[in-house]
PDB file of C-alpha atoms in Angstrom:
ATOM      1  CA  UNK A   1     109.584  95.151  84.021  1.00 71.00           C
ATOM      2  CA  UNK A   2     111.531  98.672  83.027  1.00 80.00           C
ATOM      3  CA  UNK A   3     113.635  98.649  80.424  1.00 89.00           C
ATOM      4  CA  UNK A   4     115.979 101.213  78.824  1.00 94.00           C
ATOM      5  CA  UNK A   5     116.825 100.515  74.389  1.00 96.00           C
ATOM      6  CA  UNK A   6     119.456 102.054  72.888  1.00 97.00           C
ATOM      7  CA  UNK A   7     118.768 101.412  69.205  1.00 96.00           C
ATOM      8  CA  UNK A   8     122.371 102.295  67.648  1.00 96.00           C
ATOM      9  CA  UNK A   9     125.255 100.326  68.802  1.00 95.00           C
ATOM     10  CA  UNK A  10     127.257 102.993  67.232  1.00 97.00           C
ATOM     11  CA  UNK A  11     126.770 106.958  65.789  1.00 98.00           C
ATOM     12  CA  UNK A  12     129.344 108.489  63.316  1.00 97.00           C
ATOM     13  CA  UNK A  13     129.788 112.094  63.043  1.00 97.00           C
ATOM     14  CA  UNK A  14     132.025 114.496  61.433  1.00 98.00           C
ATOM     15  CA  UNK A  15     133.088 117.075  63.927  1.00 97.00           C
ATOM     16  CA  UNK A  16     131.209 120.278  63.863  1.00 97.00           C
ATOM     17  CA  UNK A  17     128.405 118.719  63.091  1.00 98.00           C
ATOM     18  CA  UNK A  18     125.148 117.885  65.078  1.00 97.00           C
ATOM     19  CA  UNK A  19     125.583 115.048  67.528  1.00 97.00           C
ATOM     20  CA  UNK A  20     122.443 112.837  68.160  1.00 98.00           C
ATOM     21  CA  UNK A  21     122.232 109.590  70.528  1.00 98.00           C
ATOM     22  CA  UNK A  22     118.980 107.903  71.139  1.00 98.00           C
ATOM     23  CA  UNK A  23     117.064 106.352  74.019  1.00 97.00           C
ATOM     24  CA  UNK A  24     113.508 105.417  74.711  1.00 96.00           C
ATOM     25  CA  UNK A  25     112.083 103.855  77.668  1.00 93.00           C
ATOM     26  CA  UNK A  26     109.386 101.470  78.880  1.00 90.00           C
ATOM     27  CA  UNK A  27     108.180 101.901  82.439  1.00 80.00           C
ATOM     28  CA  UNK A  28     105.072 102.299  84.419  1.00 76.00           C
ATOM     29  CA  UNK A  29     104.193 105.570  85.971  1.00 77.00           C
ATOM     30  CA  UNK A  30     106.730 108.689  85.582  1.00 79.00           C
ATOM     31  CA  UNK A  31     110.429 107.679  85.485  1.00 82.00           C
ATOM     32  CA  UNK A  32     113.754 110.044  86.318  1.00 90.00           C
ATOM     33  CA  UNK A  33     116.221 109.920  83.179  1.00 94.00           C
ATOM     34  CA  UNK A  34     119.423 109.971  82.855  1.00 95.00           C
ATOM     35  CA  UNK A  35     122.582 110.468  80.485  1.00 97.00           C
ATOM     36  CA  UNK A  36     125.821 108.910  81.243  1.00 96.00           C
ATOM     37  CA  UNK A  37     129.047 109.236  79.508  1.00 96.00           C
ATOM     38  CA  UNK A  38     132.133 106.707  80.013  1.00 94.00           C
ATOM     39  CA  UNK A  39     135.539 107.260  78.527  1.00 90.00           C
ATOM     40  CA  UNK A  40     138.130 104.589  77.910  1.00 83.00           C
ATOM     41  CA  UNK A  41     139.476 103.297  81.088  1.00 75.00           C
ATOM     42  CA  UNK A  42     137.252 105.928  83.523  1.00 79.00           C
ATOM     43  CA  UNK A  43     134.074 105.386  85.672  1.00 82.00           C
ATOM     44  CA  UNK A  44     130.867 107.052  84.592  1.00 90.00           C
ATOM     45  CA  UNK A  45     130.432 111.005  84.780  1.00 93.00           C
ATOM     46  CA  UNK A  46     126.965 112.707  84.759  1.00 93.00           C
ATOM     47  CA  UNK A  47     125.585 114.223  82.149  1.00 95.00           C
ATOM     48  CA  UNK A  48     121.976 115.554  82.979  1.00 95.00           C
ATOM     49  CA  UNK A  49     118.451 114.224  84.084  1.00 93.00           C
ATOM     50  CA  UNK A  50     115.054 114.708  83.575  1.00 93.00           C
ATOM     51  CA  UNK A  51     112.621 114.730  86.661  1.00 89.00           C
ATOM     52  CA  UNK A  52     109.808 116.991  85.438  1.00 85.00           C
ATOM     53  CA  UNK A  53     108.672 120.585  84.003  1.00 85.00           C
ATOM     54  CA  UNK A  54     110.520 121.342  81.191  1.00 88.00           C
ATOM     55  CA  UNK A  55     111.257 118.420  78.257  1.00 91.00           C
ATOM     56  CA  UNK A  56     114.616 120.316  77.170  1.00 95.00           C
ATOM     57  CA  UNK A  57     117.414 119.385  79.836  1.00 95.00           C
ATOM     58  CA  UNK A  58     120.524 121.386  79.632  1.00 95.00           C
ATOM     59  CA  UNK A  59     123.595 119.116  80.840  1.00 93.00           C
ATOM     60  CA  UNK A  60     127.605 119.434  80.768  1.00 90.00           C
ATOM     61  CA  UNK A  61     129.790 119.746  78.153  1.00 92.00           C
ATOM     62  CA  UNK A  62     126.920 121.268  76.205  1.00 95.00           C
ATOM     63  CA  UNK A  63     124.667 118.775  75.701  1.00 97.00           C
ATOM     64  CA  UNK A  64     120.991 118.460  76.219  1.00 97.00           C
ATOM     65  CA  UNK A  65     118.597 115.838  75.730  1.00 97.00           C
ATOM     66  CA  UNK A  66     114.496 116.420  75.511  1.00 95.00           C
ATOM     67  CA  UNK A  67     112.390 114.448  76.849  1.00 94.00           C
ATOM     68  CA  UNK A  68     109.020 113.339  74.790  1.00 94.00           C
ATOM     69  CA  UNK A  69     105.958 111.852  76.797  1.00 91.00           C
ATOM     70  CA  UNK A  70     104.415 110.344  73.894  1.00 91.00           C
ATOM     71  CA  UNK A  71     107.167 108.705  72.097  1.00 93.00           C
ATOM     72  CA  UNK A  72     108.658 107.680  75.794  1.00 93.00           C
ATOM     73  CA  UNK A  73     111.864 108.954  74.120  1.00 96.00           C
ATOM     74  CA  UNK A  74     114.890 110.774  75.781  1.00 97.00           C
ATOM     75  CA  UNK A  75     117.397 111.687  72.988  1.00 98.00           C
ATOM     76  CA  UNK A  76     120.535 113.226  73.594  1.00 98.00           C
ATOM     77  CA  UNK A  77     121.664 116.310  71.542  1.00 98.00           C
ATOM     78  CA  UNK A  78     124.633 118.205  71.121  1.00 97.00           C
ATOM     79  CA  UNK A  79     124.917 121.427  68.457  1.00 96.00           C
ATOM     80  CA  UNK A  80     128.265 120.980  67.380  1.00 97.00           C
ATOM     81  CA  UNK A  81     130.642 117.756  68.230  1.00 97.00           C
ATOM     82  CA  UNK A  82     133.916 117.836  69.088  1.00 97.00           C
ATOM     83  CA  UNK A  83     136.791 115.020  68.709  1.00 96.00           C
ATOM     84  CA  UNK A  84     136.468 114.898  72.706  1.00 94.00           C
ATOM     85  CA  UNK A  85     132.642 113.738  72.697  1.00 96.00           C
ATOM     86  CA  UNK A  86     133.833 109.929  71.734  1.00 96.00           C
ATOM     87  CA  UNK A  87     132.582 108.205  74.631  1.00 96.00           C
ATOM     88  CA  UNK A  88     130.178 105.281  75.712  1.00 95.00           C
ATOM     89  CA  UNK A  89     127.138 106.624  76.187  1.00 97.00           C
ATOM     90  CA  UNK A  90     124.403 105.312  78.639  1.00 96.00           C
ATOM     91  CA  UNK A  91     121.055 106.148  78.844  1.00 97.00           C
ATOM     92  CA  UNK A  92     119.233 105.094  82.302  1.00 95.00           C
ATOM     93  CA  UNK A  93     115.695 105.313  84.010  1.00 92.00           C
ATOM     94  CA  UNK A  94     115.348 105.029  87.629  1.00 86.00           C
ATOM     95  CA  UNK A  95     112.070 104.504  89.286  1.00 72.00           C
ATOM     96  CA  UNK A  96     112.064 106.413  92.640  1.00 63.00           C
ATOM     97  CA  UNK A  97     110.898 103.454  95.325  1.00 59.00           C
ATOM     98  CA  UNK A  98     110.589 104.040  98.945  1.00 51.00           C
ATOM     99  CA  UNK A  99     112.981 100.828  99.068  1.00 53.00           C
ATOM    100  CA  UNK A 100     115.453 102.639  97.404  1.00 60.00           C
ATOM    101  CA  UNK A 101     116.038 103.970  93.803  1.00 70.00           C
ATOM    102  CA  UNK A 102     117.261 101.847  90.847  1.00 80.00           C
ATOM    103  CA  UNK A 103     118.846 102.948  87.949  1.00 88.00           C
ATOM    104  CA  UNK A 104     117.770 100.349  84.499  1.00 90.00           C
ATOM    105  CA  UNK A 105     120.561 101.110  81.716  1.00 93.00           C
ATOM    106  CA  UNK A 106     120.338 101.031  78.081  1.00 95.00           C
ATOM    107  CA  UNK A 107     122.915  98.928  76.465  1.00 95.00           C
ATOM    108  CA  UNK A 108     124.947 101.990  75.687  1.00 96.00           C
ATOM    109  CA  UNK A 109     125.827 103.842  72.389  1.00 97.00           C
ATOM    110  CA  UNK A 110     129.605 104.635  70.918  1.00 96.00           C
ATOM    111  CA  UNK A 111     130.286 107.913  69.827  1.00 97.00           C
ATOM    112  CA  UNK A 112     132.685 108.367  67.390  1.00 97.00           C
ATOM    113  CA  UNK A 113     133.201 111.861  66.455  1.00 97.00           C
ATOM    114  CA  UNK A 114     135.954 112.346  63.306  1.00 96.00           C
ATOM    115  CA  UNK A 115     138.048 115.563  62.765  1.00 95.00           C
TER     116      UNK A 115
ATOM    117  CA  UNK B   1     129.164 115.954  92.160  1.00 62.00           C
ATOM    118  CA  UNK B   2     130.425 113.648  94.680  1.00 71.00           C
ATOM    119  CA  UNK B   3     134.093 112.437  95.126  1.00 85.00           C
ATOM    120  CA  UNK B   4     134.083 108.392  95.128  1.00 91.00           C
ATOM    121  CA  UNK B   5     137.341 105.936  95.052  1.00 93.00           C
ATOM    122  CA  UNK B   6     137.914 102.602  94.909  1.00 96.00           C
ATOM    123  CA  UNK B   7     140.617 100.388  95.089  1.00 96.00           C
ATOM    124  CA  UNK B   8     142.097  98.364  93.340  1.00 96.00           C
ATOM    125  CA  UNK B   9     142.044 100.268  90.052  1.00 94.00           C
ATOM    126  CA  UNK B  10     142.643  96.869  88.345  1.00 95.00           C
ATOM    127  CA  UNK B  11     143.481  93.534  89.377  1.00 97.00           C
ATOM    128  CA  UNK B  12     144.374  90.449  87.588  1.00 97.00           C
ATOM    129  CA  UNK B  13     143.602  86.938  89.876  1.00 97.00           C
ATOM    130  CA  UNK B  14     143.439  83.366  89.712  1.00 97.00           C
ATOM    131  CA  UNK B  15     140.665  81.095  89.189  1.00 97.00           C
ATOM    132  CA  UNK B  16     139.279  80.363  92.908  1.00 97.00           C
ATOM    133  CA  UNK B  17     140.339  83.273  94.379  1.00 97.00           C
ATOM    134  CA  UNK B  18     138.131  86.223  95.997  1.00 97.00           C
ATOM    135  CA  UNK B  19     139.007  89.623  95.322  1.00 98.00           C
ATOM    136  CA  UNK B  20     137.589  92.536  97.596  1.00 98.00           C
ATOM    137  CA  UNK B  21     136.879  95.941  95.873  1.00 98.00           C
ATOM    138  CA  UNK B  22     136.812  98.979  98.350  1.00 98.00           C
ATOM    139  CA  UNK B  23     134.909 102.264  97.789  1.00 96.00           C
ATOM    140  CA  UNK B  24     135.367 105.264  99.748  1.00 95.00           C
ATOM    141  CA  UNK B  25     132.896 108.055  99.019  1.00 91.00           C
ATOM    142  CA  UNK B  26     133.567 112.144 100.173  1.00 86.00           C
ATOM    143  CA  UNK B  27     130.136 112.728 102.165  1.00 81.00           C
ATOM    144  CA  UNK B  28     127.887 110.766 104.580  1.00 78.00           C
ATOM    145  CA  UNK B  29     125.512 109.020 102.245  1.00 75.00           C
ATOM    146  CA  UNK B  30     121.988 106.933 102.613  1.00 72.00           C
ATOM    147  CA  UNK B  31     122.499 105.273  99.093  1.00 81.00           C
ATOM    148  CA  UNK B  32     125.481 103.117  98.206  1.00 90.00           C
ATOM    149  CA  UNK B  33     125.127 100.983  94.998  1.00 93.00           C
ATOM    150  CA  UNK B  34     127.462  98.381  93.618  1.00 96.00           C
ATOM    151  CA  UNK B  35     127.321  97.201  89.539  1.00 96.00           C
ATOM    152  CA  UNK B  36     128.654  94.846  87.020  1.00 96.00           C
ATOM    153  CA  UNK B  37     129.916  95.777  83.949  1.00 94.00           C
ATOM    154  CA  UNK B  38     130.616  92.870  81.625  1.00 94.00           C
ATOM    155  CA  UNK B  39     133.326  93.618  78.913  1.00 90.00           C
ATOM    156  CA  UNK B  40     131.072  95.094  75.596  1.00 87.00           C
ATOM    157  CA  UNK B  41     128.001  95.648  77.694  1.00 89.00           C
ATOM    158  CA  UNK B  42     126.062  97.690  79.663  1.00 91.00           C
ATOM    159  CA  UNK B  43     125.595  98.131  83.608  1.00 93.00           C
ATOM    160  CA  UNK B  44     123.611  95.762  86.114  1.00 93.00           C
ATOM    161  CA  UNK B  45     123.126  96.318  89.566  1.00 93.00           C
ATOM    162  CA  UNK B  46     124.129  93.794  92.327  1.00 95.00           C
ATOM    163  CA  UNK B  47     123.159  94.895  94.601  1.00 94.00           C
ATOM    164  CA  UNK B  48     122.058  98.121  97.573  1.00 91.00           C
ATOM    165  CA  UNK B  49     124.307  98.388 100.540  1.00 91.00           C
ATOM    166  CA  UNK B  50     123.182  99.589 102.995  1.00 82.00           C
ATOM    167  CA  UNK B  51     124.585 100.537 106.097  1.00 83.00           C
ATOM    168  CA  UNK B  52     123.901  98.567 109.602  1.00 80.00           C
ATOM    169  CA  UNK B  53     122.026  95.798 107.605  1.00 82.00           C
ATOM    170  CA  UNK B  54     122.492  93.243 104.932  1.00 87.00           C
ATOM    171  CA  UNK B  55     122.678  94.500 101.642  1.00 91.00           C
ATOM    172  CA  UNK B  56     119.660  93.917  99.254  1.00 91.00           C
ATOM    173  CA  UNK B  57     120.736  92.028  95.977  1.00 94.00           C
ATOM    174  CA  UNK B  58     119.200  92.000  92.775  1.00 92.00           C
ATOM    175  CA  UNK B  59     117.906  88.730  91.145  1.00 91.00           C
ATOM    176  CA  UNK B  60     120.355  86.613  89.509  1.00 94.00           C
ATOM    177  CA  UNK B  61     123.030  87.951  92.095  1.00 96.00           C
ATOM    178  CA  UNK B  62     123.770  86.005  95.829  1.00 95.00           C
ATOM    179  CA  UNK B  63     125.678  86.893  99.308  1.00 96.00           C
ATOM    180  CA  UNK B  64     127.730  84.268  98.899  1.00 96.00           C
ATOM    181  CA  UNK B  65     129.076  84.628  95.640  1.00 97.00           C
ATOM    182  CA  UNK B  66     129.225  88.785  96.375  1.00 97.00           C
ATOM    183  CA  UNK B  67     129.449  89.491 100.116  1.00 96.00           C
ATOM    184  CA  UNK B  68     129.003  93.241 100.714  1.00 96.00           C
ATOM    185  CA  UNK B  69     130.213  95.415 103.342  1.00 94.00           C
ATOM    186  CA  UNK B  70     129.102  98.728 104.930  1.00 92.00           C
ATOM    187  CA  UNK B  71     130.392  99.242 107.945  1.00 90.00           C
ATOM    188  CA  UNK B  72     129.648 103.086 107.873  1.00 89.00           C
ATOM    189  CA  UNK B  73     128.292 105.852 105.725  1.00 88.00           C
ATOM    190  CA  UNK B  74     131.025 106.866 103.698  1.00 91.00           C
ATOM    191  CA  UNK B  75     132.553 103.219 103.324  1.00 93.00           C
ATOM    192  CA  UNK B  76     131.505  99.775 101.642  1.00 95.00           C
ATOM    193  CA  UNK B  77     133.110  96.836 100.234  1.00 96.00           C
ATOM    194  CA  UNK B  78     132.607  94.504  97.856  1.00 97.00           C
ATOM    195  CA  UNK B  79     134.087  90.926  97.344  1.00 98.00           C
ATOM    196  CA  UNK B  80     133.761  88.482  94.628  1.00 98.00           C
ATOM    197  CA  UNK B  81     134.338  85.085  96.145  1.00 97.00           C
ATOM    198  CA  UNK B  82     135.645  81.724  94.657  1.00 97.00           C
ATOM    199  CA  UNK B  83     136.129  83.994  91.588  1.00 97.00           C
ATOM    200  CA  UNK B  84     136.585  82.296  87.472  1.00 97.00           C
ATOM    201  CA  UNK B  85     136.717  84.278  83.855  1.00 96.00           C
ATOM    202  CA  UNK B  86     133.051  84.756  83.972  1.00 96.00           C
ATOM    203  CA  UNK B  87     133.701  87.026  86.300  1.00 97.00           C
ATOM    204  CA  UNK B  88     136.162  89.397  84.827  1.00 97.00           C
ATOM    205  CA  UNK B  89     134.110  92.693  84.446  1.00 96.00           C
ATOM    206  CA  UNK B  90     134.467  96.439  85.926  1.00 95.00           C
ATOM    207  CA  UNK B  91     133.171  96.933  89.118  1.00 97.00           C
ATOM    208  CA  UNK B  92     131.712  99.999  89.903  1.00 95.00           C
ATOM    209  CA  UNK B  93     130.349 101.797  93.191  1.00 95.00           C
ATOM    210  CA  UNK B  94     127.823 104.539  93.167  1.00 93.00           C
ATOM    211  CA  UNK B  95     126.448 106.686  95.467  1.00 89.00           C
ATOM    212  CA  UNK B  96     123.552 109.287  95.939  1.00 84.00           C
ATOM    213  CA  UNK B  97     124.927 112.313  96.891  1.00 69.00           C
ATOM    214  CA  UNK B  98     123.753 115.770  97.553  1.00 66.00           C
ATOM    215  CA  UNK B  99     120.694 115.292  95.307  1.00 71.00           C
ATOM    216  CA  UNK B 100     119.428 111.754  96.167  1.00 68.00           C
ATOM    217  CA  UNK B 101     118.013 111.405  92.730  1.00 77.00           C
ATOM    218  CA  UNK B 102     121.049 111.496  91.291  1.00 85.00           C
ATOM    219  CA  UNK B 103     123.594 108.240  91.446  1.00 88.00           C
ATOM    220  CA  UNK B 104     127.416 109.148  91.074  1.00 90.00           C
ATOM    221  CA  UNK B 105     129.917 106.670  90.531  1.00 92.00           C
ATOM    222  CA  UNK B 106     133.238 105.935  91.215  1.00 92.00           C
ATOM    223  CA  UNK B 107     136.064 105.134  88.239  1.00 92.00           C
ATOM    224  CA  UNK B 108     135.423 101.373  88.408  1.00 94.00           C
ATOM    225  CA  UNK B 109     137.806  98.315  89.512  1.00 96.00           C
ATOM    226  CA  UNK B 110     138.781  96.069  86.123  1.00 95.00           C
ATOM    227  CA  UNK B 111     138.895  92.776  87.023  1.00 97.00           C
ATOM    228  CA  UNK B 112     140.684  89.935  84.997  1.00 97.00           C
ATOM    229  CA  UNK B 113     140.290  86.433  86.080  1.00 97.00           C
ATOM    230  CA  UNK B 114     142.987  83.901  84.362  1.00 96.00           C
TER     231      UNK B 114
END
């Protein structure tokens, strides 16, 4: 069976400084991934996938994640965070199925980002 | 991006009661998805509507407990029957849109059962 970890519960950053958020993955064959960000009270919003060629994905709100075969890692990454990036976020894998696609979630990771 | 809705926002019910959860999405989709989000936790899918058919649900998750609707492309429903506090979670619909790789979702009904 898939499966999505999340290994931090919970990242603290200052703001301004690098913003990391972790995610590796355990399927067979070559999964989609996904980034997911939910603020209080609000549905999920997209933040980028991976499907192939390049490992560095470029999503909204500048963030990117890179994708690494070998570790079966999909980190998320942003430069610089700002008070605004403190969110739930979800990392996903969806295996692509002719009965129909189906998104496996990591347990999610809260971002707090302090001024 | 796709534009989904559903109503209710939020809900409070009774013990025993069903609630049904409407979604609404912008564009004539294959793909409609409904999940479970239990309060501290992360997403699990019901189950797959799909429209003209039954919808296909995911293990640990039954028609009668969660009858789903789709009676068109842009339109599905979800009810949670005979409901009690286990239930209380966000709902939330999703769709595929424009890039059927890609699942969207709507804002998510919050559902308190007393």
């Amino acid at each position: 069976a898939q499966s999505v970890a999340q290994p931090e519960d919970q990242v603290n950053v200052a703001e301004g400084n690098p913003l990391t958020v972790k995610c590796t993955y355990s399927v067979s064959g070559n999964p989609y991934l996904f980034w997911y960000v939910q603020y209080p009270n609000r549905g999920l919003q997209f933040l980028l996938k991976y499907i192939t060629g390049d490992n560095l994905v470029k999503g909204s709100y500048g963030f990117e994640a890179e994708f690494n075969k070998s570790q079966t890692s999909f980190h998320l990454k942003k430069p610089s965070a700002l008070v605004s990036d403190s969110a739930l976020y979800f990392c996903a894998a969806e295996m692509i199925k002719a009965a129909g696609n189906k998104l496996t979630f990591g347990g999610g990771t809260r971002v707090l980002v302090k001024p | 991006s796709a534009v989904i809705s559903q109503k209710p926002s939020r809900d409070i019910c009774q013990r025993g009661t069903s609630l049904t959860i409407q979604c609404q999405v912008d564009s004539q989709v294959t793909m409609m998805f409904w999940y479970r989000q239990q309060p501290g936790q992360s997403l699990t899918l019901i189950a797959t509507a799909n429209q003209g058919s039954e919808a296909t649900y995911e293990s640990g998750f039954v028609i009668d407990k969660f009858p789903i609707s789709r009676p068109n492309l842009t339109f599905s429903t979800l009810t949670v029957s005979n409901m009690s506090p286990e239930d209380s979670s966000i709902y939330l619909c999703s769709q595929t849109g424009a890039s059927p790789d890609t699942q969207y979702f709507g804002p998510g009904t919050r559902l308190t059962v007393l």
